[in-house]
mmCIF file of C-alpha atoms in Angstrom:
data_model
loop_
_atom_site.group_PDB
_atom_site.id
_atom_site.type_symbol
_atom_site.label_atom_id
_atom_site.label_comp_id
_atom_site.label_asym_id
_atom_site.label_seq_id
_atom_site.Cartn_x
_atom_site.Cartn_y
_atom_site.Cartn_z
ATOM 1 C CA MET M 16 -13.180 319.818 147.918
ATOM 2 C CA THR M 17 -13.761 319.182 151.618
ATOM 3 C CA GLN M 18 -10.543 318.823 153.589
ATOM 4 C CA PRO M 19 -9.892 315.206 154.573
ATOM 5 C CA ASP M 20 -9.908 314.083 158.170
ATOM 6 C CA GLU M 21 -6.256 313.186 158.777
ATOM 7 C CA THR M 22 -7.101 310.420 161.235
ATOM 8 C CA ILE M 23 -9.570 308.758 158.874
ATOM 9 C CA LEU M 24 -7.162 309.188 155.945
ATOM 10 C CA ASN M 25 -4.292 307.594 157.869
ATOM 11 C CA GLU M 26 -6.516 304.681 158.871
ATOM 12 C CA LEU M 27 -7.507 304.136 155.230
ATOM 13 C CA VAL M 28 -3.911 304.339 153.975
ATOM 14 C CA THR M 29 -2.826 301.889 156.669
ATOM 15 C CA ARG M 30 -5.558 299.475 155.613
ATOM 16 C CA VAL M 31 -4.681 299.770 151.932
ATOM 17 C CA LEU M 32 -1.003 299.192 152.679
ATOM 18 C CA GLY M 33 -1.976 296.052 154.549
ATOM 19 C CA ASP M 34 -4.073 294.920 151.600
ATOM 20 C CA LEU M 35 -1.222 295.578 149.188
ATOM 21 C CA GLY M 36 1.083 293.568 151.404
ATOM 22 C CA GLY M 37 -1.327 290.666 151.171
ATOM 23 C CA ALA M 38 -1.713 291.072 147.420
ATOM 24 C CA VAL M 39 2.007 290.994 146.710
ATOM 25 C CA SER M 40 2.304 287.969 149.004
ATOM 26 C CA VAL M 41 0.181 285.856 146.656
ATOM 27 C CA PRO M 42 3.042 284.739 144.356
ATOM 28 C CA LEU M 43 5.368 284.244 147.333
ATOM 29 C CA VAL M 44 2.915 281.969 149.114
ATOM 30 C CA ARG M 45 2.340 279.977 145.944
ATOM 31 C CA ILE M 46 6.105 279.585 145.463
ATOM 32 C CA GLY M 47 6.423 278.416 149.051
ATOM 33 C CA ASP M 48 3.720 275.840 148.507
ATOM 34 C CA ALA M 49 4.953 274.667 145.092
ATOM 35 C CA LEU M 50 8.522 274.175 146.330
ATOM 36 C CA GLY M 51 7.474 272.563 149.599
ATOM 37 C CA LEU M 52 9.034 275.316 151.688
ATOM 38 C CA TYR M 53 6.246 275.448 154.262
ATOM 39 C CA ARG M 54 6.164 271.683 154.670
ATOM 40 C CA THR M 55 9.953 271.506 154.956
ATOM 41 C CA LEU M 56 10.044 274.336 157.468
ATOM 42 C CA ALA M 57 7.341 272.673 159.540
ATOM 43 C CA ARG M 58 9.377 269.478 159.538
ATOM 44 C CA ILE M 59 12.889 270.800 160.332
ATOM 45 C CA GLY M 60 12.457 274.287 161.845
ATOM 46 C CA PRO M 61 13.672 276.359 163.559
ATOM 47 C CA VAL M 62 16.461 276.792 160.980
ATOM 48 C CA ASP M 63 18.301 279.588 159.247
ATOM 49 C CA ALA M 64 17.876 280.351 155.568
ATOM 50 C CA ASP M 65 20.924 278.338 154.506
ATOM 51 C CA ALA M 66 19.681 275.189 156.240
ATOM 52 C CA LEU M 67 16.223 275.530 154.721
ATOM 53 C CA ALA M 68 17.757 276.120 151.296
ATOM 54 C CA GLU M 69 19.807 272.941 151.577
ATOM 55 C CA ALA M 70 16.851 270.859 152.758
ATOM 56 C CA ALA M 71 14.529 272.230 150.075
ATOM 57 C CA GLY M 72 17.035 272.244 147.224
ATOM 58 C CA CYS M 73 16.789 275.998 146.671
ATOM 59 C CA ALA M 74 19.242 278.881 146.293
ATOM 60 C CA PRO M 75 20.050 280.438 149.710
ATOM 61 C CA ARG M 76 19.817 284.048 148.530
ATOM 62 C CA TYR M 77 16.268 283.582 147.339
ATOM 63 C CA LEU M 78 15.339 281.812 150.558
ATOM 64 C CA ARG M 79 16.688 284.647 152.715
ATOM 65 C CA GLU M 80 14.494 287.164 150.925
ATOM 66 C CA TRP M 81 11.480 284.875 150.860
ATOM 67 C CA LEU M 82 11.755 284.130 154.566
ATOM 68 C CA ALA M 83 12.098 287.819 155.392
ATOM 69 C CA ALA M 84 8.919 288.589 153.455
ATOM 70 C CA GLN M 85 7.067 285.718 155.118
ATOM 71 C CA ALA M 86 8.172 286.846 158.557
ATOM 72 C CA ALA M 87 7.062 290.415 157.824
ATOM 73 C CA SER M 88 3.653 289.053 156.794
ATOM 74 C CA GLY M 89 3.362 286.991 159.949
ATOM 75 C CA TYR M 90 3.178 283.794 157.908
ATOM 76 C CA VAL M 91 6.498 282.452 159.299
ATOM 77 C CA HIS M 92 7.918 282.857 162.791
ATOM 78 C CA HIS M 93 11.347 284.492 163.178
ATOM 79 C CA GLU M 94 13.530 284.566 166.253
ATOM 80 C CA ALA M 95 17.285 285.210 166.519
ATOM 81 C CA GLY M 96 17.975 284.553 162.838
ATOM 82 C CA ARG M 97 16.068 281.264 162.742
ATOM 83 C CA PHE M 98 12.726 280.557 161.128
ATOM 84 C CA SER M 99 9.924 278.129 161.919
ATOM 85 C CA LEU M 100 6.187 277.638 161.675
ATOM 86 C CA THR M 101 4.037 277.963 164.757
ATOM 87 C CA PRO M 102 1.312 275.305 165.087
ATOM 88 C CA GLU M 103 -1.196 277.875 163.854
ATOM 89 C CA GLN M 104 0.890 278.844 160.825
ATOM 90 C CA ALA M 105 1.358 275.183 159.964
ATOM 91 C CA LEU M 106 -2.409 274.647 159.927
ATOM 92 C CA VAL M 107 -2.861 277.458 157.414
ATOM 93 C CA PHE M 108 0.123 276.835 155.134
ATOM 94 C CA ALA M 109 1.609 273.354 155.613
ATOM 95 C CA GLU M 110 -1.130 270.839 156.396
ATOM 96 C CA PRO M 111 -3.330 270.142 153.360
ATOM 97 C CA ASP M 112 -6.125 268.471 155.345
ATOM 98 C CA SER M 113 -6.367 271.235 157.936
ATOM 99 C CA PRO M 114 -9.818 272.876 158.054
ATOM 100 C CA VAL M 115 -8.106 276.277 157.819
ATOM 101 C CA ASN M 116 -5.620 275.523 155.045
ATOM 102 C CA LEU M 117 -5.864 278.578 152.783
ATOM 103 C CA ILE M 118 -3.372 277.831 150.018
ATOM 104 C CA GLY M 119 -6.253 277.322 147.593
ATOM 105 C CA ALA M 120 -7.415 280.873 148.268
ATOM 106 C CA PHE M 121 -4.026 282.206 147.121
ATOM 107 C CA ASP M 122 -4.277 280.073 143.961
ATOM 108 C CA THR M 123 -7.743 281.476 143.330
ATOM 109 C CA ALA M 124 -6.533 285.039 143.852
ATOM 110 C CA ALA M 125 -3.798 284.483 141.276
ATOM 111 C CA ALA M 126 -6.311 283.115 138.763
ATOM 112 C CA MET M 127 -8.609 286.086 139.397
ATOM 113 C CA ALA M 128 -5.788 288.533 138.657
ATOM 114 C CA GLU M 129 -4.930 286.645 135.475
ATOM 115 C CA ASN M 130 -8.582 286.837 134.456
ATOM 116 C CA GLN M 131 -8.806 290.621 134.819
ATOM 117 C CA ALA M 132 -8.691 291.485 131.106
ATOM 118 C CA LYS M 133 -11.623 289.216 130.223
ATOM 119 C CA VAL M 134 -13.814 290.364 133.108
ATOM 120 C CA GLN M 135 -12.885 294.004 132.565
ATOM 121 C CA ALA M 136 -14.065 293.738 128.957
ATOM 122 C CA ALA M 137 -17.304 292.129 130.164
ATOM 123 C CA PHE M 138 -17.947 295.136 132.417
ATOM 124 C CA THR M 139 -18.537 297.267 129.322
ATOM 125 C CA THR M 140 -20.485 294.710 127.281
ATOM 126 C CA GLY M 141 -22.556 293.107 130.026
ATOM 127 C CA ARG M 142 -21.724 289.701 128.608
ATOM 128 C CA GLY M 143 -20.323 286.842 130.645
ATOM 129 C CA VAL M 144 -17.032 284.976 130.776
ATOM 130 C CA ALA M 145 -17.690 281.265 130.420
ATOM 131 C CA TRP M 146 -16.295 278.905 133.038
ATOM 132 C CA GLY M 147 -14.243 277.133 130.398
ATOM 133 C CA ASP M 148 -12.784 280.467 129.245
ATOM 134 C CA GLN M 149 -11.550 281.600 132.656
ATOM 135 C CA ALA M 150 -7.815 282.329 132.689
ATOM 136 C CA GLY M 151 -5.321 279.864 134.128
ATOM 137 C CA CYS M 152 -6.422 276.792 136.039
ATOM 138 C CA MET M 153 -9.348 278.472 137.752
ATOM 139 C CA PHE M 154 -11.015 275.067 138.089
ATOM 140 C CA CYS M 155 -8.004 273.596 139.913
ATOM 141 C CA ALA M 156 -7.754 276.619 142.208
ATOM 142 C CA VAL M 157 -11.438 276.583 143.136
ATOM 143 C CA ALA M 158 -11.331 272.830 143.798
ATOM 144 C CA ARG M 159 -8.377 273.347 146.100
ATOM 145 C CA LEU M 160 -10.019 276.328 147.810
ATOM 146 C CA PHE M 161 -13.083 274.325 148.849
ATOM 147 C CA ARG M 162 -11.259 271.065 149.612
ATOM 148 C CA PRO M 163 -10.476 271.732 153.336
ATOM 149 C CA GLY M 164 -14.109 272.489 154.108
ATOM 150 C CA TYR M 165 -15.369 269.381 152.352
ATOM 151 C CA VAL M 166 -12.721 267.096 153.868
ATOM 152 C CA ASN M 167 -13.464 268.276 157.395
ATOM 153 C CA ALA M 168 -17.237 268.763 157.353
ATOM 154 C CA LEU M 169 -19.065 266.970 154.536
ATOM 155 C CA VAL M 170 -19.184 263.420 155.928
ATOM 156 C CA GLN M 171 -18.635 264.362 159.562
ATOM 157 C CA ASP M 172 -21.222 267.137 159.970
ATOM 158 C CA TRP M 173 -23.215 268.124 156.879
ATOM 159 C CA LEU M 174 -24.674 264.797 155.785
ATOM 160 C CA PRO M 175 -25.578 263.733 159.362
ATOM 161 C CA ALA M 176 -27.466 267.037 159.759
ATOM 162 C CA LEU M 177 -29.948 266.020 157.028
ATOM 163 C CA ASP M 178 -33.150 264.277 158.108
ATOM 164 C CA GLY M 179 -32.875 260.524 157.543
ATOM 165 C CA VAL M 180 -30.209 260.767 154.839
ATOM 166 C CA LEU M 181 -27.389 259.074 156.716
ATOM 167 C CA ASP M 182 -29.346 255.831 157.145
ATOM 168 C CA LYS M 183 -30.156 255.776 153.431
ATOM 169 C CA LEU M 184 -26.509 256.290 152.514
ATOM 170 C CA LYS M 185 -25.366 253.485 154.799
ATOM 171 C CA ALA M 186 -27.986 251.095 153.444
ATOM 172 C CA GLY M 187 -27.364 251.997 149.802
ATOM 173 C CA ALA M 188 -28.722 255.096 148.114
ATOM 174 C CA ALA M 189 -28.631 256.615 144.643
ATOM 175 C CA VAL M 190 -26.860 259.989 144.777
ATOM 176 C CA ALA M 191 -26.200 262.682 142.179
ATOM 177 C CA ASP M 192 -23.595 265.384 142.776
ATOM 178 C CA VAL M 193 -24.573 268.188 140.386
ATOM 179 C CA GLY M 194 -21.898 270.736 139.508
ATOM 180 C CA CYS M 195 -19.269 268.373 140.885
ATOM 181 C CA GLY M 196 -16.243 270.084 139.323
ATOM 182 C CA HIS M 197 -13.138 267.958 139.893
ATOM 183 C CA GLY M 198 -15.208 265.483 141.895
ATOM 184 C CA LEU M 199 -13.735 265.925 145.366
ATOM 185 C CA SER M 200 -17.142 266.045 147.063
ATOM 186 C CA THR M 201 -18.356 263.024 145.097
ATOM 187 C CA ILE M 202 -15.249 261.009 145.937
ATOM 188 C CA LEU M 203 -15.467 261.813 149.656
ATOM 189 C CA MET M 204 -19.054 260.580 149.771
ATOM 190 C CA ALA M 205 -18.308 257.478 147.705
ATOM 191 C CA GLN M 206 -15.442 256.553 150.028
ATOM 192 C CA ALA M 207 -17.580 257.006 153.138
ATOM 193 C CA PHE M 208 -20.621 255.093 151.851
ATOM 194 C CA PRO M 209 -19.515 252.111 149.734
ATOM 195 C CA ALA M 210 -23.040 250.652 149.590
ATOM 196 C CA SER M 211 -24.354 253.731 147.773
ATOM 197 C CA ARG M 212 -23.974 254.667 144.106
ATOM 198 C CA PHE M 213 -22.807 258.123 143.090
ATOM 199 C CA THR M 214 -22.944 260.036 139.807
ATOM 200 C CA GLY M 215 -21.157 263.342 139.420
ATOM 201 C CA TYR M 216 -22.381 265.793 136.778
ATOM 202 C CA ASP M 217 -20.702 268.953 135.511
ATOM 203 C CA PHE M 218 -21.144 271.005 132.338
ATOM 204 C CA HIS M 219 -17.363 271.482 131.971
ATOM 205 C CA PRO M 220 -15.825 268.487 130.115
ATOM 206 C CA ALA M 221 -12.274 269.126 131.347
ATOM 207 C CA SER M 222 -13.461 269.013 134.956
ATOM 208 C CA ILE M 223 -15.270 265.731 134.337
ATOM 209 C CA ALA M 224 -12.079 264.297 132.832
ATOM 210 C CA ALA M 225 -10.134 265.372 135.933
ATOM 211 C CA ALA M 226 -12.802 263.935 138.240
ATOM 212 C CA THR M 227 -12.761 260.619 136.388
ATOM 213 C CA ALA M 228 -8.979 260.434 136.718
ATOM 214 C CA HIS M 229 -9.203 261.179 140.452
ATOM 215 C CA ALA M 230 -11.799 258.450 140.965
ATOM 216 C CA ARG M 231 -9.673 255.970 139.061
ATOM 217 C CA ALA M 232 -6.643 256.880 141.179
ATOM 218 C CA HIS M 233 -8.658 256.152 144.329
ATOM 219 C CA GLY M 234 -9.795 252.785 142.964
ATOM 220 C CA LEU M 235 -13.463 253.553 143.531
ATOM 221 C CA THR M 236 -16.094 251.500 141.720
ATOM 222 C CA ASN M 237 -19.309 252.964 143.153
ATOM 223 C CA LEU M 238 -19.184 256.263 141.283
ATOM 224 C CA ARG M 239 -19.022 257.644 137.781
ATOM 225 C CA PHE M 240 -18.830 261.086 136.214
ATOM 226 C CA GLU M 241 -20.776 262.442 133.260
ATOM 227 C CA VAL M 242 -20.922 265.720 131.396
ATOM 228 C CA GLY M 243 -24.320 267.221 132.097
ATOM 229 C CA ARG M 244 -26.025 270.520 132.856
ATOM 230 C CA ALA M 245 -27.938 271.090 136.074
ATOM 231 C CA GLN M 246 -31.165 271.831 134.193
ATOM 232 C CA ASP M 247 -31.194 268.693 132.030
ATOM 233 C CA PHE M 248 -28.706 266.034 133.217
ATOM 234 C CA ASP M 249 -29.662 262.413 132.534
ATOM 235 C CA GLY M 250 -30.885 260.091 135.246
ATOM 236 C CA GLY M 251 -33.529 260.042 137.943
ATOM 237 C CA GLY M 252 -34.821 258.217 140.984
ATOM 238 C CA PHE M 253 -32.180 259.711 143.239
ATOM 239 C CA ASP M 254 -32.431 259.560 147.029
ATOM 240 C CA LEU M 255 -30.058 262.503 147.440
ATOM 241 C CA ILE M 256 -28.873 265.236 145.110
ATOM 242 C CA THR M 257 -26.102 267.596 146.179
ATOM 243 C CA CYS M 258 -24.868 270.936 144.869
ATOM 244 C CA PHE M 259 -21.659 272.257 146.390
ATOM 245 C CA ASP M 260 -20.892 275.971 146.000
ATOM 246 C CA CYS M 261 -22.350 276.065 142.502
ATOM 247 C CA LEU M 262 -26.061 276.955 142.522
ATOM 248 C CA HIS M 263 -25.265 280.684 142.435
ATOM 249 C CA ASP M 264 -22.944 280.126 139.439
ATOM 250 C CA MET M 265 -25.679 278.628 137.287
ATOM 251 C CA GLY M 266 -27.260 280.623 134.486
ATOM 252 C CA ASP M 267 -30.750 279.352 135.280
ATOM 253 C CA PRO M 268 -30.797 277.989 138.843
ATOM 254 C CA GLU M 269 -34.613 277.985 138.846
ATOM 255 C CA ALA M 270 -34.664 275.564 135.902
ATOM 256 C CA ALA M 271 -32.003 273.550 137.703
ATOM 257 C CA ALA M 272 -34.181 273.415 140.829
ATOM 258 C CA ALA M 273 -37.152 272.173 138.797
ATOM 259 C CA HIS M 274 -35.089 269.476 137.071
ATOM 260 C CA ILE M 275 -33.515 268.366 140.349
ATOM 261 C CA ARG M 276 -36.995 268.038 141.885
ATOM 262 C CA ARG M 277 -38.048 265.799 138.986
ATOM 263 C CA ALA M 278 -34.882 263.709 139.309
ATOM 264 C CA LEU M 279 -35.437 263.070 143.022
ATOM 265 C CA LYS M 280 -37.639 260.398 144.517
ATOM 266 C CA ASP M 281 -40.685 261.807 146.276
ATOM 267 C CA ASP M 282 -38.983 261.300 149.640
ATOM 268 C CA GLY M 283 -35.592 262.459 148.341
ATOM 269 C CA THR M 284 -33.452 265.305 149.640
ATOM 270 C CA TRP M 285 -31.576 268.117 147.921
ATOM 271 C CA MET M 286 -28.557 269.378 149.821
ATOM 272 C CA VAL M 287 -27.396 272.826 148.700
ATOM 273 C CA VAL M 288 -24.061 274.064 150.050
ATOM 274 C CA GLU M 289 -23.533 277.764 149.386
ATOM 275 C CA PRO M 290 -21.170 280.503 150.587
ATOM 276 C CA MET M 291 -22.102 281.953 153.953
ATOM 277 C CA ALA M 292 -23.973 285.224 153.505
ATOM 278 C CA GLY M 293 -26.585 287.398 155.139
ATOM 279 C CA ASP M 294 -29.617 288.584 153.238
ATOM 280 C CA ARG M 295 -28.558 292.265 153.121
ATOM 281 C CA LEU M 296 -25.402 293.987 151.942
ATOM 282 C CA GLU M 297 -24.987 295.411 155.432
ATOM 283 C CA ASP M 298 -24.847 291.870 156.836
ATOM 284 C CA ASN M 299 -21.926 291.005 154.572
ATOM 285 C CA LEU M 300 -19.595 293.954 155.125
ATOM 286 C CA ASN M 301 -17.046 291.763 156.861
ATOM 287 C CA PRO M 302 -13.927 289.740 155.903
ATOM 288 C CA VAL M 303 -15.928 286.766 154.595
ATOM 289 C CA GLY M 304 -18.238 288.991 152.561
ATOM 290 C CA ARG M 305 -15.276 290.913 151.222
ATOM 291 C CA LEU M 306 -13.675 287.697 149.979
ATOM 292 C CA TYR M 307 -16.849 286.352 148.437
ATOM 293 C CA TYR M 308 -18.017 289.594 146.809
ATOM 294 C CA SER M 309 -14.615 289.934 145.133
ATOM 295 C CA ALA M 310 -14.622 286.336 143.924
ATOM 296 C CA SER M 311 -18.207 286.769 142.789
ATOM 297 C CA THR M 312 -17.317 289.821 140.702
ATOM 298 C CA MET M 313 -14.443 288.030 138.974
ATOM 299 C CA ILE M 314 -15.782 284.463 138.755
ATOM 300 C CA CYS M 315 -19.385 283.772 139.740
ATOM 301 C CA VAL M 316 -21.309 286.589 138.057
ATOM 302 C CA PRO M 317 -19.337 286.334 134.767
ATOM 303 C CA THR M 318 -19.858 282.559 134.744
ATOM 304 C CA SER M 319 -23.617 282.875 135.208
ATOM 305 C CA LEU M 320 -23.984 285.676 132.649
ATOM 306 C CA ALA M 321 -22.272 283.486 130.048
ATOM 307 C CA GLN M 322 -25.079 280.900 130.325
ATOM 308 C CA GLU M 323 -28.718 280.791 129.288
ATOM 309 C CA THR M 324 -30.923 283.173 131.321
ATOM 310 C CA GLY M 325 -27.916 284.513 133.256
ATOM 311 C CA LEU M 326 -29.722 285.079 136.558
ATOM 312 C CA ALA M 327 -26.373 285.904 138.213
ATOM 313 C CA LEU M 328 -27.332 285.344 141.842
ATOM 314 C CA GLY M 329 -23.779 286.052 142.991
ATOM 315 C CA ALA M 330 -21.854 284.351 145.771
ATOM 316 C CA GLN M 331 -23.565 286.462 148.451
ATOM 317 C CA ALA M 332 -27.163 285.864 147.405
ATOM 318 C CA GLY M 333 -28.195 285.069 150.981
ATOM 319 C CA GLU M 334 -30.407 282.356 152.412
ATOM 320 C CA ARG M 335 -33.721 284.090 151.686
ATOM 321 C CA ARG M 336 -32.994 284.515 147.960
ATOM 322 C CA LEU M 337 -31.584 281.015 147.657
ATOM 323 C CA ALA M 338 -34.674 279.575 149.322
ATOM 324 C CA GLU M 339 -36.867 281.432 146.802
ATOM 325 C CA VAL M 340 -34.944 279.844 143.932
ATOM 326 C CA ILE M 341 -35.128 276.394 145.523
ATOM 327 C CA ARG M 342 -38.875 276.647 146.175
ATOM 328 C CA SER M 343 -39.469 277.790 142.601
ATOM 329 C CA GLY M 344 -38.534 274.275 141.510
ATOM 330 C CA GLY M 345 -41.322 272.651 143.533
ATOM 331 C CA PHE M 346 -39.687 272.154 146.917
ATOM 332 C CA THR M 347 -41.910 273.016 149.869
ATOM 333 C CA ARG M 348 -39.488 272.847 152.801
ATOM 334 C CA VAL M 349 -36.105 274.560 153.002
ATOM 335 C CA ARG M 350 -34.072 274.785 156.186
ATOM 336 C CA ARG M 351 -30.513 275.579 157.188
ATOM 337 C CA ALA M 352 -29.188 272.238 158.391
ATOM 338 C CA ALA M 353 -25.600 273.220 159.196
ATOM 339 C CA GLN M 354 -23.076 275.976 158.746
ATOM 340 C CA THR M 355 -19.399 276.896 158.985
ATOM 341 C CA PRO M 356 -17.775 280.326 158.906
ATOM 342 C CA LEU M 357 -17.542 279.990 155.104
ATOM 343 C CA ASN M 358 -20.588 277.908 154.148
ATOM 344 C CA MET M 359 -24.266 277.344 154.809
ATOM 345 C CA VAL M 360 -25.899 273.976 154.200
ATOM 346 C CA LEU M 361 -29.536 274.081 153.065
ATOM 347 C CA GLU M 362 -31.805 271.031 153.061
ATOM 348 C CA ALA M 363 -34.683 271.018 150.589
ATOM 349 C CA THR M 364 -37.483 268.450 150.484
#
């Protein structure tokens, strides 16, 4: 065996230790969120552990250890025995509508770890793990993960970037949100464009039930949710069809593309929001690619392989491959209309 380079070895060990520190922080961050510790600290800090414990209704000894771990991670600011959140830390951990709130990512990481046994078994069989069979509340975690991006970009940036779509939505358009999950994207659009009519479709009945409950809680009357698959959902004559972070999860996205083309009016638009990715592995060897490849291994590929065809595009398929799938359904024009560090928005006509 070749002798290791001590410098390279030390760099690798340091990186792994950092990764392990992040991994073991997952339950601590979720505890902090569930018990309102970040929000309370943002409101009353700087405080010591005893004061935070009293305000949050928690045991002081646990809070002292939790705060120490958070300070060591750089998630909480510590100075002279008192703890607080900097404005930047508050945006990540305490403000749910912040564009960089990442609590949902910690929830997703926890669900991925819980799902290990099922995916590990699938590695040896080549079979999939159906979306409805994922461990824990994977659906809730994924909805929460994508929420900040949708809240801060969907109505403000993504829809206006589409050719002529905004005017249609303001005047009154028929819109289908395919693969809508818990319906957050559908609800945001329905709130912003009351003259338009929205239908959310998802093949997972429990998600449709959750979406329906959310719509009812918001008192919205211009939308409805139905169980339906992307390749054969009911309805047609749509001015706009949207797919948010789900095309790569589908078993047969080419059949979905063909059905979506048939369901659109001739002058309709398909908006496809997908994870940001380059077309080559080398383009994605970065923090965003690392996150998405891992999630794809544990969630996206198993979900697709559990469905008919099982094309398994993966979360880092890249724009070129996605455009091929979209064009296979009969679309002739595909362009990148907008992007964020985590997403690309493709417009197909």
